[in-house]
mmCIF file with all atom_site columns, C-alpha atoms in Angstrom:
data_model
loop_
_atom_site.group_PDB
_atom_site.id
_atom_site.type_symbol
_atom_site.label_atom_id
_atom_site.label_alt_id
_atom_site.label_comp_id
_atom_site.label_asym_id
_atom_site.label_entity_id
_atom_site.label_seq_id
_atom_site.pdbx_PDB_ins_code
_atom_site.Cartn_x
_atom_site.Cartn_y
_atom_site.Cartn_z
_atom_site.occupancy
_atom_site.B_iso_or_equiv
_atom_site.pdbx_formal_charge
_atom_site.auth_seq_id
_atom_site.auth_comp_id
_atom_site.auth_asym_id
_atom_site.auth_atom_id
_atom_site.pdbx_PDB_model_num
ATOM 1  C CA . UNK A 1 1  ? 31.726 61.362  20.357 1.00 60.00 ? 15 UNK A CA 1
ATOM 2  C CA . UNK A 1 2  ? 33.384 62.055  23.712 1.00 73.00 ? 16 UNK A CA 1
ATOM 3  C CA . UNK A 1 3  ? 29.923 61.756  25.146 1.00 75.00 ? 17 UNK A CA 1
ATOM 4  C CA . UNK A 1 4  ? 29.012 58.441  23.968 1.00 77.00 ? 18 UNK A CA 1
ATOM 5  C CA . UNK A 1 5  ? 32.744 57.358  25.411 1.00 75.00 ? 19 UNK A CA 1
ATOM 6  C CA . UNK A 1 6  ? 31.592 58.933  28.683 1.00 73.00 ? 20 UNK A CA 1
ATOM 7  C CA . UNK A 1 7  ? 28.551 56.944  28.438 1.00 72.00 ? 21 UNK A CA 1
ATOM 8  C CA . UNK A 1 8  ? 30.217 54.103  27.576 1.00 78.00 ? 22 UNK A CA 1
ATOM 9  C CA . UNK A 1 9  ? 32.763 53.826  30.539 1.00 73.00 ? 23 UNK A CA 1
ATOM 10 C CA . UNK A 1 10 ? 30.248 54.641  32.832 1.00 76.00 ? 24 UNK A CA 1
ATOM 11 C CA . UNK A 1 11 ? 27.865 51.835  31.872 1.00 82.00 ? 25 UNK A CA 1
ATOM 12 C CA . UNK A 1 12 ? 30.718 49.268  31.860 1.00 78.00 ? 26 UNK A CA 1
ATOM 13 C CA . UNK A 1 13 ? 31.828 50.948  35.645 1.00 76.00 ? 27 UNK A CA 1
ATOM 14 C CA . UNK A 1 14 ? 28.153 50.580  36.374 1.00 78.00 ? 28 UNK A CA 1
ATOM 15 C CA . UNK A 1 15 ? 28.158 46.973  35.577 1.00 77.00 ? 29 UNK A CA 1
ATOM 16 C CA . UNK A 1 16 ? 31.622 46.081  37.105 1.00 78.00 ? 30 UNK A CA 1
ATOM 17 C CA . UNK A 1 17 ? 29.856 47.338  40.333 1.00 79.00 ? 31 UNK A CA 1
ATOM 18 C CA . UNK A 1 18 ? 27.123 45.484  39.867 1.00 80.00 ? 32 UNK A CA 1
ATOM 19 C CA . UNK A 1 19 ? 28.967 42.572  39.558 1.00 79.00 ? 33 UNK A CA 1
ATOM 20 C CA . UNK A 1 20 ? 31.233 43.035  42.723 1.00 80.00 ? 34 UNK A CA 1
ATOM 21 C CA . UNK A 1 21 ? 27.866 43.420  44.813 1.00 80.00 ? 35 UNK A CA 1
ATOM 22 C CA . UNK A 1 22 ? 25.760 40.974  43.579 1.00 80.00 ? 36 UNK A CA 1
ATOM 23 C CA . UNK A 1 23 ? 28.547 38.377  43.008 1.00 83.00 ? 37 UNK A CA 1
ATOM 24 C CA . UNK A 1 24 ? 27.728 36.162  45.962 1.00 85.00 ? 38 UNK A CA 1
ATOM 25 C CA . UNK A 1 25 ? 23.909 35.740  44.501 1.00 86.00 ? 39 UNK A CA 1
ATOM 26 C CA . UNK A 1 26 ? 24.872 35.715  40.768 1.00 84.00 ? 40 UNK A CA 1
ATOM 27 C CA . UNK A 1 27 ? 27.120 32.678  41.676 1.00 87.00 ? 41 UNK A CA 1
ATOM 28 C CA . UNK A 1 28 ? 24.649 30.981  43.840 1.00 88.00 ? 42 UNK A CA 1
ATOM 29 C CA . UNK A 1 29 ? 22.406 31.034  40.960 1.00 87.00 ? 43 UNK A CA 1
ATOM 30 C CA . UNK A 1 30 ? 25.474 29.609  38.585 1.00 87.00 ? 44 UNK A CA 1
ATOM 31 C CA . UNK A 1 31 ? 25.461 27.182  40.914 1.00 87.00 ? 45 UNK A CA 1
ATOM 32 C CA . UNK A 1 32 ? 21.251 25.708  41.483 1.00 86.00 ? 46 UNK A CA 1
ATOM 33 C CA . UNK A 1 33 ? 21.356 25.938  37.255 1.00 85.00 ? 47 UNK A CA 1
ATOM 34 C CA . UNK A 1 34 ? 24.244 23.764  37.163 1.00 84.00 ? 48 UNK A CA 1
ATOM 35 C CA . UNK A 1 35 ? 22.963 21.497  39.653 1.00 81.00 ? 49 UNK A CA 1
ATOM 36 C CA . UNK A 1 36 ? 19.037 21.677  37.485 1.00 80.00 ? 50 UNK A CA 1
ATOM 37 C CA . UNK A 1 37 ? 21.339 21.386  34.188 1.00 75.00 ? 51 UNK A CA 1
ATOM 38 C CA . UNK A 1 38 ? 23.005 17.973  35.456 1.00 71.00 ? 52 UNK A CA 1
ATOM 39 C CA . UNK A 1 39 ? 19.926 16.619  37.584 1.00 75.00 ? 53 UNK A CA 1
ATOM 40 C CA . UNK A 1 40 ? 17.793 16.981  34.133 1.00 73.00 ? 54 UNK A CA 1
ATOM 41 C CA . UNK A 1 41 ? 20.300 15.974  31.875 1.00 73.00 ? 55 UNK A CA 1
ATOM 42 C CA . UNK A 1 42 ? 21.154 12.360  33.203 1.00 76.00 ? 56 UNK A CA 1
ATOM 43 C CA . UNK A 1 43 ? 17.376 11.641  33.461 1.00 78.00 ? 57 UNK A CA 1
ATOM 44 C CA . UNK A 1 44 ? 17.235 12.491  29.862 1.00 79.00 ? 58 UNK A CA 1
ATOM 45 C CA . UNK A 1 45 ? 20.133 10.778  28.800 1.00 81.00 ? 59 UNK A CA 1
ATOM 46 C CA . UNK A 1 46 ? 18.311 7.250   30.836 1.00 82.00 ? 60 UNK A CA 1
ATOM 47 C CA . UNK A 1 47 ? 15.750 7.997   28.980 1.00 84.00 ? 61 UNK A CA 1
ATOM 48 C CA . UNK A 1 48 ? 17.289 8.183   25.211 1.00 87.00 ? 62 UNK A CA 1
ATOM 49 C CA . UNK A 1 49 ? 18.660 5.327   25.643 1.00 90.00 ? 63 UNK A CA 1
ATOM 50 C CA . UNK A 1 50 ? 15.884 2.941   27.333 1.00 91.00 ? 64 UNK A CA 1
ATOM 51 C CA . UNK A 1 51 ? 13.985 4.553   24.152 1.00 92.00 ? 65 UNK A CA 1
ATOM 52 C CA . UNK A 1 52 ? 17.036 3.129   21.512 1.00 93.00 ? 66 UNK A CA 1
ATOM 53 C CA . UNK A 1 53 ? 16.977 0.050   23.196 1.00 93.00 ? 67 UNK A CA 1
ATOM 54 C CA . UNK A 1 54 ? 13.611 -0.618  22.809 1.00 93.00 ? 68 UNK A CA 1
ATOM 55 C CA . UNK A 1 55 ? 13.575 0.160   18.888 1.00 94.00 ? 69 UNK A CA 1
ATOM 56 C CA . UNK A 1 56 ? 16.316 -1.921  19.207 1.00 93.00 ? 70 UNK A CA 1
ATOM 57 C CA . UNK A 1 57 ? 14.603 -4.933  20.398 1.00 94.00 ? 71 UNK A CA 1
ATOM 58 C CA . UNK A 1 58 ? 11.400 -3.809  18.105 1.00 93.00 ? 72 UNK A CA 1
ATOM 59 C CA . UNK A 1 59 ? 13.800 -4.283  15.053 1.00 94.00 ? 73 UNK A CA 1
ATOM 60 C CA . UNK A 1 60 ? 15.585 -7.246  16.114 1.00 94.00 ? 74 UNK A CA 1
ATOM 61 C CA . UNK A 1 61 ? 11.926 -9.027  16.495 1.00 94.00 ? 75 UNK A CA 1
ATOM 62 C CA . UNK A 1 62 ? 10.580 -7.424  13.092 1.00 93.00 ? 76 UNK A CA 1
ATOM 63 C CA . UNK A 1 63 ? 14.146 -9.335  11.890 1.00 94.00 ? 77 UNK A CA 1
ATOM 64 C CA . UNK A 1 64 ? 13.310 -12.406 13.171 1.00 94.00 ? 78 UNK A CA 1
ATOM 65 C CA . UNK A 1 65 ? 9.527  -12.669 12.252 1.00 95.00 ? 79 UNK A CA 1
ATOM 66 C CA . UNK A 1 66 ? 10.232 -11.790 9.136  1.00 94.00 ? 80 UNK A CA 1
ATOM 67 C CA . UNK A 1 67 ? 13.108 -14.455 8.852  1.00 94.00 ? 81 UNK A CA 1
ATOM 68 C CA . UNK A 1 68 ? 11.046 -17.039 10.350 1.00 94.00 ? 82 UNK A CA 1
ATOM 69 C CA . UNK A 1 69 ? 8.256  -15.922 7.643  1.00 94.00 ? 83 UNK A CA 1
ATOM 70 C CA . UNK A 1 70 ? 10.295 -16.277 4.874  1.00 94.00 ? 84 UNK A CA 1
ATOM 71 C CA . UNK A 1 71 ? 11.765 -20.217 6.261  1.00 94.00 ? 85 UNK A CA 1
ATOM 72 C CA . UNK A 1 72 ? 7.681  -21.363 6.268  1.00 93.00 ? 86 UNK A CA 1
ATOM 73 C CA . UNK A 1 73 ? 7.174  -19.423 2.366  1.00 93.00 ? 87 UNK A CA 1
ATOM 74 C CA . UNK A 1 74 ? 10.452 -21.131 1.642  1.00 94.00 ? 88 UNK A CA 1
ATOM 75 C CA . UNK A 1 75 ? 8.755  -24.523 2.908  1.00 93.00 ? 89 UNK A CA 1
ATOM 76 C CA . UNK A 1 76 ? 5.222  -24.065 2.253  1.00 93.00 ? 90 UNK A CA 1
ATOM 77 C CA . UNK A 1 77 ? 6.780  -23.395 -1.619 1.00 92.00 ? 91 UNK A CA 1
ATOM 78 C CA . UNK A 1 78 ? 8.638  -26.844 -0.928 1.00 93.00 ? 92 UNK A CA 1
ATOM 79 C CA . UNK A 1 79 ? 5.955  -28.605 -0.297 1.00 92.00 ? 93 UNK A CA 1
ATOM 80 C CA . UNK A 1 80 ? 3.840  -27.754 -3.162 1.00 89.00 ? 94 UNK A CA 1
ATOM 81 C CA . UNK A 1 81 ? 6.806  -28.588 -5.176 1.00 88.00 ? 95 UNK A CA 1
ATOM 82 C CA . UNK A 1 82 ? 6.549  -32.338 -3.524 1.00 88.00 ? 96 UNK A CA 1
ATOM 83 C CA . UNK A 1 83 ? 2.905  -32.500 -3.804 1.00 86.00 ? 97 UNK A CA 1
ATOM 84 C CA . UNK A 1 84 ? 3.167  -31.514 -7.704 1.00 84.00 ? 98 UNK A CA 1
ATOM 85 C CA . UNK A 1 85 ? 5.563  -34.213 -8.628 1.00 76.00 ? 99 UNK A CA 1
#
């Protein structure tokens, strides 16, 4: 057991030191995958919501032609109610 302890402190040493030496590079790249992370998202985002807009505007059309259908059944059914009186 002490052994694995030994090994234990020394890999977590190991890695502190690590750390410390690369810090300056390990936070560069923190920073260009922030920067990717943000550039990407917003495109992304622009791009949702162009797409919900336009089902939007497909469903608000499918409304209407289908209300405008149902006005012409609604007077086509009027008129052969005229025509058979």
């Amino acid at each position: 057991m002490p052994i694995a302890a030994g090994v234990a402190v020394c890999t977590g040493v190991g890695y502190l030191f690590y750390l410390r030496v690369n810090s300056i590079e390990l936070e560069t790249r923190s920073k260009q995958l922030t920067d990717f992370v943000v550039t990407h998202e917003q495109p992304q985002r622009l791009i949702r919501e162009q797409l919900e807009l336009r089902e939007s505007e497909r469903a608000e059309d499918l409304d209407r032609r289908l209300h405008d259908t149902e006005e012409e059944l609604e007077l086509e059914k009027q008129r052969k109610a005229d025509l058979a009186t």
